[in-house]
Short mmCIF file of C-alpha atoms and ligand atoms in Angstrom, two decimals:
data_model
loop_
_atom_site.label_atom_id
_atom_site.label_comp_id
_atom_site.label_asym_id
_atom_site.label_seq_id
_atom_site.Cartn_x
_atom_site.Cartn_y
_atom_site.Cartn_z
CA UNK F 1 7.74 -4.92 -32.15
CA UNK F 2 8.85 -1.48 -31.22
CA UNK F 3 12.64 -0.95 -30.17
CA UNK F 4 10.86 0.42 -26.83
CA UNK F 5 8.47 -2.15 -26.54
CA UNK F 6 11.82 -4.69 -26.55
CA UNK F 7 13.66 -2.15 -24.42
CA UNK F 8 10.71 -2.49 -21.77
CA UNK F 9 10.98 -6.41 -21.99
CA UNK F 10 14.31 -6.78 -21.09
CA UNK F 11 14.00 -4.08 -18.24
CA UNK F 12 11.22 -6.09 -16.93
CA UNK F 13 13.70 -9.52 -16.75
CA UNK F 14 16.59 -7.18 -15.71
CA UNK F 15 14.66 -5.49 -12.09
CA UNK F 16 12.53 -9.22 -12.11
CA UNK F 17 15.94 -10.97 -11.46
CA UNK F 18 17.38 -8.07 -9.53
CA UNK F 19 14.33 -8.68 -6.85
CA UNK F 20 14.32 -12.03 -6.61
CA UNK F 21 18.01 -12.60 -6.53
CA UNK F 22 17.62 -10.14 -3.57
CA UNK F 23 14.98 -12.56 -1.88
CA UNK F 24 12.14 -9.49 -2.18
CA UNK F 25 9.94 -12.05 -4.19
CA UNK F 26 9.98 -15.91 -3.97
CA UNK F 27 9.02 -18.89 -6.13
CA UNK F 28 6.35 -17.47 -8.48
CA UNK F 29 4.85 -14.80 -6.43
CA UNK F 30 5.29 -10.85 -7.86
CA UNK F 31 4.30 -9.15 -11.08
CA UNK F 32 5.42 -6.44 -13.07
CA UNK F 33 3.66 -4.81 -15.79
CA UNK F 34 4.11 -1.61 -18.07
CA UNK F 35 1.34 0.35 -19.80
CA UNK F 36 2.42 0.78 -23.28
CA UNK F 37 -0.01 3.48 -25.83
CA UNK F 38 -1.75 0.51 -27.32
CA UNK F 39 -2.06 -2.03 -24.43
CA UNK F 40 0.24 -3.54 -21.50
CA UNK F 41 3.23 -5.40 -21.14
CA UNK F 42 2.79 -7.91 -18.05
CA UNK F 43 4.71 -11.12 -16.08
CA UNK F 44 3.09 -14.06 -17.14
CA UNK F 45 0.86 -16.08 -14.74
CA UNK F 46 3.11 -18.93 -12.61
CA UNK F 47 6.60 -17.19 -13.49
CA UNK F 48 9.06 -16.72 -11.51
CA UNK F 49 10.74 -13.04 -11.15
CA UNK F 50 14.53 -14.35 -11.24
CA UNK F 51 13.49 -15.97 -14.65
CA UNK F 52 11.93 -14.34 -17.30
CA UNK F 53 12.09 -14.77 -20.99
CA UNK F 54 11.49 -11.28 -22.50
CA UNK F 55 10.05 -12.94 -25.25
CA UNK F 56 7.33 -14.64 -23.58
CA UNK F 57 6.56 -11.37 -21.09
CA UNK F 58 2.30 -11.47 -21.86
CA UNK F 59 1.70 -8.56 -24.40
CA UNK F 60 -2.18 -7.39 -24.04
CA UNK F 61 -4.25 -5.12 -25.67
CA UNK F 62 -6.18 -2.06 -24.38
CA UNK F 63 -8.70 -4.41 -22.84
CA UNK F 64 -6.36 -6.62 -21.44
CA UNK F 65 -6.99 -9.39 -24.19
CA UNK F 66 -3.78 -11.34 -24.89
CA UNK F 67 -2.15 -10.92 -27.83
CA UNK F 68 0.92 -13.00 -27.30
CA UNK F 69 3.28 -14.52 -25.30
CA UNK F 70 2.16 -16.54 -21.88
CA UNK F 71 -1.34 -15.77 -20.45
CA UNK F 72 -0.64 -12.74 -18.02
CA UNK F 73 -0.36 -12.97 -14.12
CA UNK F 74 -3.75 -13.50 -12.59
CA UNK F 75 -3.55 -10.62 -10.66
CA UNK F 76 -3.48 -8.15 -13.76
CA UNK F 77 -6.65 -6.43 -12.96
CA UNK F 78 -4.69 -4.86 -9.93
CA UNK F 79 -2.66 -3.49 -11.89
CA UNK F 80 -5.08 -2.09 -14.36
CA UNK F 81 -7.62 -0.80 -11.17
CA UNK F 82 -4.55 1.01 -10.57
CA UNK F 83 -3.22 2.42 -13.50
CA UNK F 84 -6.88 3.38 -14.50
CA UNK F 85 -6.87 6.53 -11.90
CA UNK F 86 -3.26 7.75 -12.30
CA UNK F 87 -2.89 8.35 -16.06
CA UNK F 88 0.29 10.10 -15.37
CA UNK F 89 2.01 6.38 -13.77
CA UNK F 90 2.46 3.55 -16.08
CA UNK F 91 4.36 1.09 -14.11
CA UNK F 92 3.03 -1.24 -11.74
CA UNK F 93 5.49 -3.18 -9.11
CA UNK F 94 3.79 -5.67 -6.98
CA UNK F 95 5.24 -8.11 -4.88
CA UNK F 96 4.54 -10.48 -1.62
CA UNK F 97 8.01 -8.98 0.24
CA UNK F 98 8.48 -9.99 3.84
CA UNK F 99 8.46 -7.26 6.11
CA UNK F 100 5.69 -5.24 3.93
CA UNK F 101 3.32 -8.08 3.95
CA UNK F 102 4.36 -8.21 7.45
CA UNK F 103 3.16 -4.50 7.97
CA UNK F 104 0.07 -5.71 6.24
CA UNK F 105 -1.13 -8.36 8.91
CA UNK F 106 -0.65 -5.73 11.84
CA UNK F 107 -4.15 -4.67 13.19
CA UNK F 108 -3.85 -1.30 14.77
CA UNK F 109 -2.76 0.57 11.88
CA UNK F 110 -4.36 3.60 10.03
CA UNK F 111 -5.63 2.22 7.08
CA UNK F 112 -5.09 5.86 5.27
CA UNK F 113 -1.65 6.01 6.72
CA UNK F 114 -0.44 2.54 7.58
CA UNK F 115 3.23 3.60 8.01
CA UNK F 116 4.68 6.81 9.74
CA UNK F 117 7.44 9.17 7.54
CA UNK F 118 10.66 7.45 9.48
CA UNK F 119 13.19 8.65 6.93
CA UNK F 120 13.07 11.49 4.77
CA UNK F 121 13.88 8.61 1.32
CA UNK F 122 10.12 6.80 2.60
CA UNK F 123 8.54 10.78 1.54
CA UNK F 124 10.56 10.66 -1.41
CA UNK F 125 9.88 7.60 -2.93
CA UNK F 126 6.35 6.87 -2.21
CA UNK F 127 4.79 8.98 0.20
CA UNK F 128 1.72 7.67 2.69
CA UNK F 129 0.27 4.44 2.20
CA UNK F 130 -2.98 3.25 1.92
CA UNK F 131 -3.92 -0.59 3.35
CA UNK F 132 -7.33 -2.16 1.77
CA UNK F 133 -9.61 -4.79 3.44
CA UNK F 134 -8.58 -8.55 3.11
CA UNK F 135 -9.67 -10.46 -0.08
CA UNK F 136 -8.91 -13.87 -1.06
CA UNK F 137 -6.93 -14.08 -3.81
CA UNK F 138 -8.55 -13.39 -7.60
CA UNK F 139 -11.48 -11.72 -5.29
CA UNK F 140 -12.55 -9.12 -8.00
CA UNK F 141 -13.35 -6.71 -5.18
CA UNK F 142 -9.55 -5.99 -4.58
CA UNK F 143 -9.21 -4.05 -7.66
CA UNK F 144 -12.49 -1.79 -6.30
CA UNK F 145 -10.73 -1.24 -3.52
CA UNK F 146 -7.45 -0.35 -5.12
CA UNK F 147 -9.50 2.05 -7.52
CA UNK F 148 -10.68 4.05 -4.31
CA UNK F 149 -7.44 4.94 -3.00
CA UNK F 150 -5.36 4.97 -6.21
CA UNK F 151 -5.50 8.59 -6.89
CA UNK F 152 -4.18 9.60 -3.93
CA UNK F 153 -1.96 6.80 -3.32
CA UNK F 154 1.32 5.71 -5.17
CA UNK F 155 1.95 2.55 -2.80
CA UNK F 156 -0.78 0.47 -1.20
CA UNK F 157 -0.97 -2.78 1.22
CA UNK F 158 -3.15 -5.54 0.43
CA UNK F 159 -4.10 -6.88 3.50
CA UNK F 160 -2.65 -10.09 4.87
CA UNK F 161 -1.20 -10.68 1.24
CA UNK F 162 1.14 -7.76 0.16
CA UNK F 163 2.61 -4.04 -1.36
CA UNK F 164 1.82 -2.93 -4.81
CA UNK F 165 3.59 0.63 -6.41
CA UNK F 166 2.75 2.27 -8.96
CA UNK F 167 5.28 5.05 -11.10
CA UNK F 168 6.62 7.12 -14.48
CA UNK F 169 9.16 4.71 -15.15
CA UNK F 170 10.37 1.24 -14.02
CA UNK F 171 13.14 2.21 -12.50
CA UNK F 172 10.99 4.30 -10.35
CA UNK F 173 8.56 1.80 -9.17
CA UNK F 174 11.22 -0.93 -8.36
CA UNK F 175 13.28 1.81 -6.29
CA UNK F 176 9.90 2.98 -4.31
CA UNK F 177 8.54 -0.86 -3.47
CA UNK F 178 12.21 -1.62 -2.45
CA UNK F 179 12.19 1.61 -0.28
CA UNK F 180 8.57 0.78 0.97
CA UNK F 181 10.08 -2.80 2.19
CA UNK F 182 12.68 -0.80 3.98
CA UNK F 183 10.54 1.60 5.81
CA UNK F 184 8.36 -1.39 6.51
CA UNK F 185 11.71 -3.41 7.85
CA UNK F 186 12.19 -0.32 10.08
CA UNK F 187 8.84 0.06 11.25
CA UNK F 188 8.44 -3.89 12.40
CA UNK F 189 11.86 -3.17 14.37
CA UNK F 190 10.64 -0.34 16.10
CA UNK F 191 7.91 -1.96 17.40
CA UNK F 192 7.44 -1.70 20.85
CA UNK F 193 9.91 1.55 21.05
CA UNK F 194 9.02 5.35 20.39
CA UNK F 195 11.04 6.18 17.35
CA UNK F 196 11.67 10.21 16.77
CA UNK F 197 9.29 10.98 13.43
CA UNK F 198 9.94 13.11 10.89
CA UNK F 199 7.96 16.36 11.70
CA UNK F 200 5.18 17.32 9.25
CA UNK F 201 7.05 20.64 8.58
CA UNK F 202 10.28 18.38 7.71
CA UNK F 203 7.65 16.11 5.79
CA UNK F 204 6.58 19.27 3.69
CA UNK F 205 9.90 20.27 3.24
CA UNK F 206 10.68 17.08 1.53
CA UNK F 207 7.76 17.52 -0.61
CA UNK F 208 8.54 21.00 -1.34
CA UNK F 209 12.23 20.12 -2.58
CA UNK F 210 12.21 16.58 -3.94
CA UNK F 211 8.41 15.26 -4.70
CA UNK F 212 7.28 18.78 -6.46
CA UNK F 213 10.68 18.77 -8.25
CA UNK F 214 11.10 15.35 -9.62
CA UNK F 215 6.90 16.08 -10.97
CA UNK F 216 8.56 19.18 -12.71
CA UNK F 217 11.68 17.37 -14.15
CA UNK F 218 10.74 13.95 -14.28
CA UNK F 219 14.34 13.07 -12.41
CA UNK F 220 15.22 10.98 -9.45
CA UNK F 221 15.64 12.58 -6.23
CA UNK F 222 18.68 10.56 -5.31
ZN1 ZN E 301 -0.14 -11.00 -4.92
#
């Protein structure tokens, strides 16, 4: 095993504990996975977040076929629908967080924009989000519909069931879901109010300074 393969493994214990101790992910809900040159590193099926064992993180091949450790999360193919159209990504964050999943039952929302740019750090992180149809769990269809929107999408809703981010780096996909959950936590508050939005020139600002730079440098905007 590579040193960065290991490296990878204990980053994906060290953010899986960091969100559950946080109560963003409960029992054994929430995967993680990494796209390595040769294959994937993903969360085992039935694991819980605040307790992984790098060693037994599910190592896969190109194809998705295991080659060790516990048999991989059975939502992988999410994660690989995703991946698939943003060759640039190669983290996927996915969890079943309150207030986003809340988002995700709401009816009247713009499924090609479910959440309005509140705060400048929503822009940063992740952007507008997409919200597919309702499936029932391990319905095959969800990763079609993640496949249509993934290009132009770096977070998405799953209907009724929860968010899912993809980014360059762990680091960055953890911080955007956690942001998402945020924005999401401010948007269910508002409800019933008329919050001030950010302006689409202040929206393209943002874009202009922080999104267009951090795809130049490959840093963190904050
Ligand atoms: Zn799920």
């Amino acid at each position: 095993m590579s040193a960065n393969e290991t490296s990878l493994r204990e980053q994906i214990a060290y953010f899986g504990r960091s969100i559950f101790e946080r109560g963003l992910t409960a029992g054994s809900s929430g995967n993680i996975s990494v796209r390595l040159d040769d294959g994937w590193l993903m969360t085992p099926t039935n694991c819980c977040l605040g307790n992984l064992d790098p060693v037994e993180i599910s190592r896969l091949d190109q194809q998705g076929n295991l080659l060790s450790g516990q048999p991989p999360s059975k939502e992988f193919f999410l994660h690989e629908a995703f991946l698939n159209r943003r060759p640039h990504d190669r983290v996927i964050v996915h969890l079943h967080s309150t207030y986003s999943t809340a988002v995700a039952c709401l009816p009247d929302v713009d499924p090609m924009d479910v959440l309005p740019p509140l705060t400048p750090y929503s822009v940063m992180r992740f952007g507008k989000v997409a919200l597919t149809p309702y499936r029932r769990p391990g319905d095959k269809r969800l990763g079609d519909d993640i496949a249509k929107v993934a290009a132009d999408y770096r977070a998405v809703l799953l209907s009724n069931h929860g968010p899912i981010v993809a980014a360059k780096t762990l680091e960055a996909a953890v911080y955007a879901i956690e942001e998402l959950e945020e924005t999401a936590k401010l948007f269910i508050l508002l409800q019933g109010l008329r919050p001030r939005l950010l302006t689409q020139d202040q929206v393209d600002e943002l874009n202009q300074v922080f999104v267009a730079k951090e795809a130049d440098d490959g840093k963190s905007c904050c």
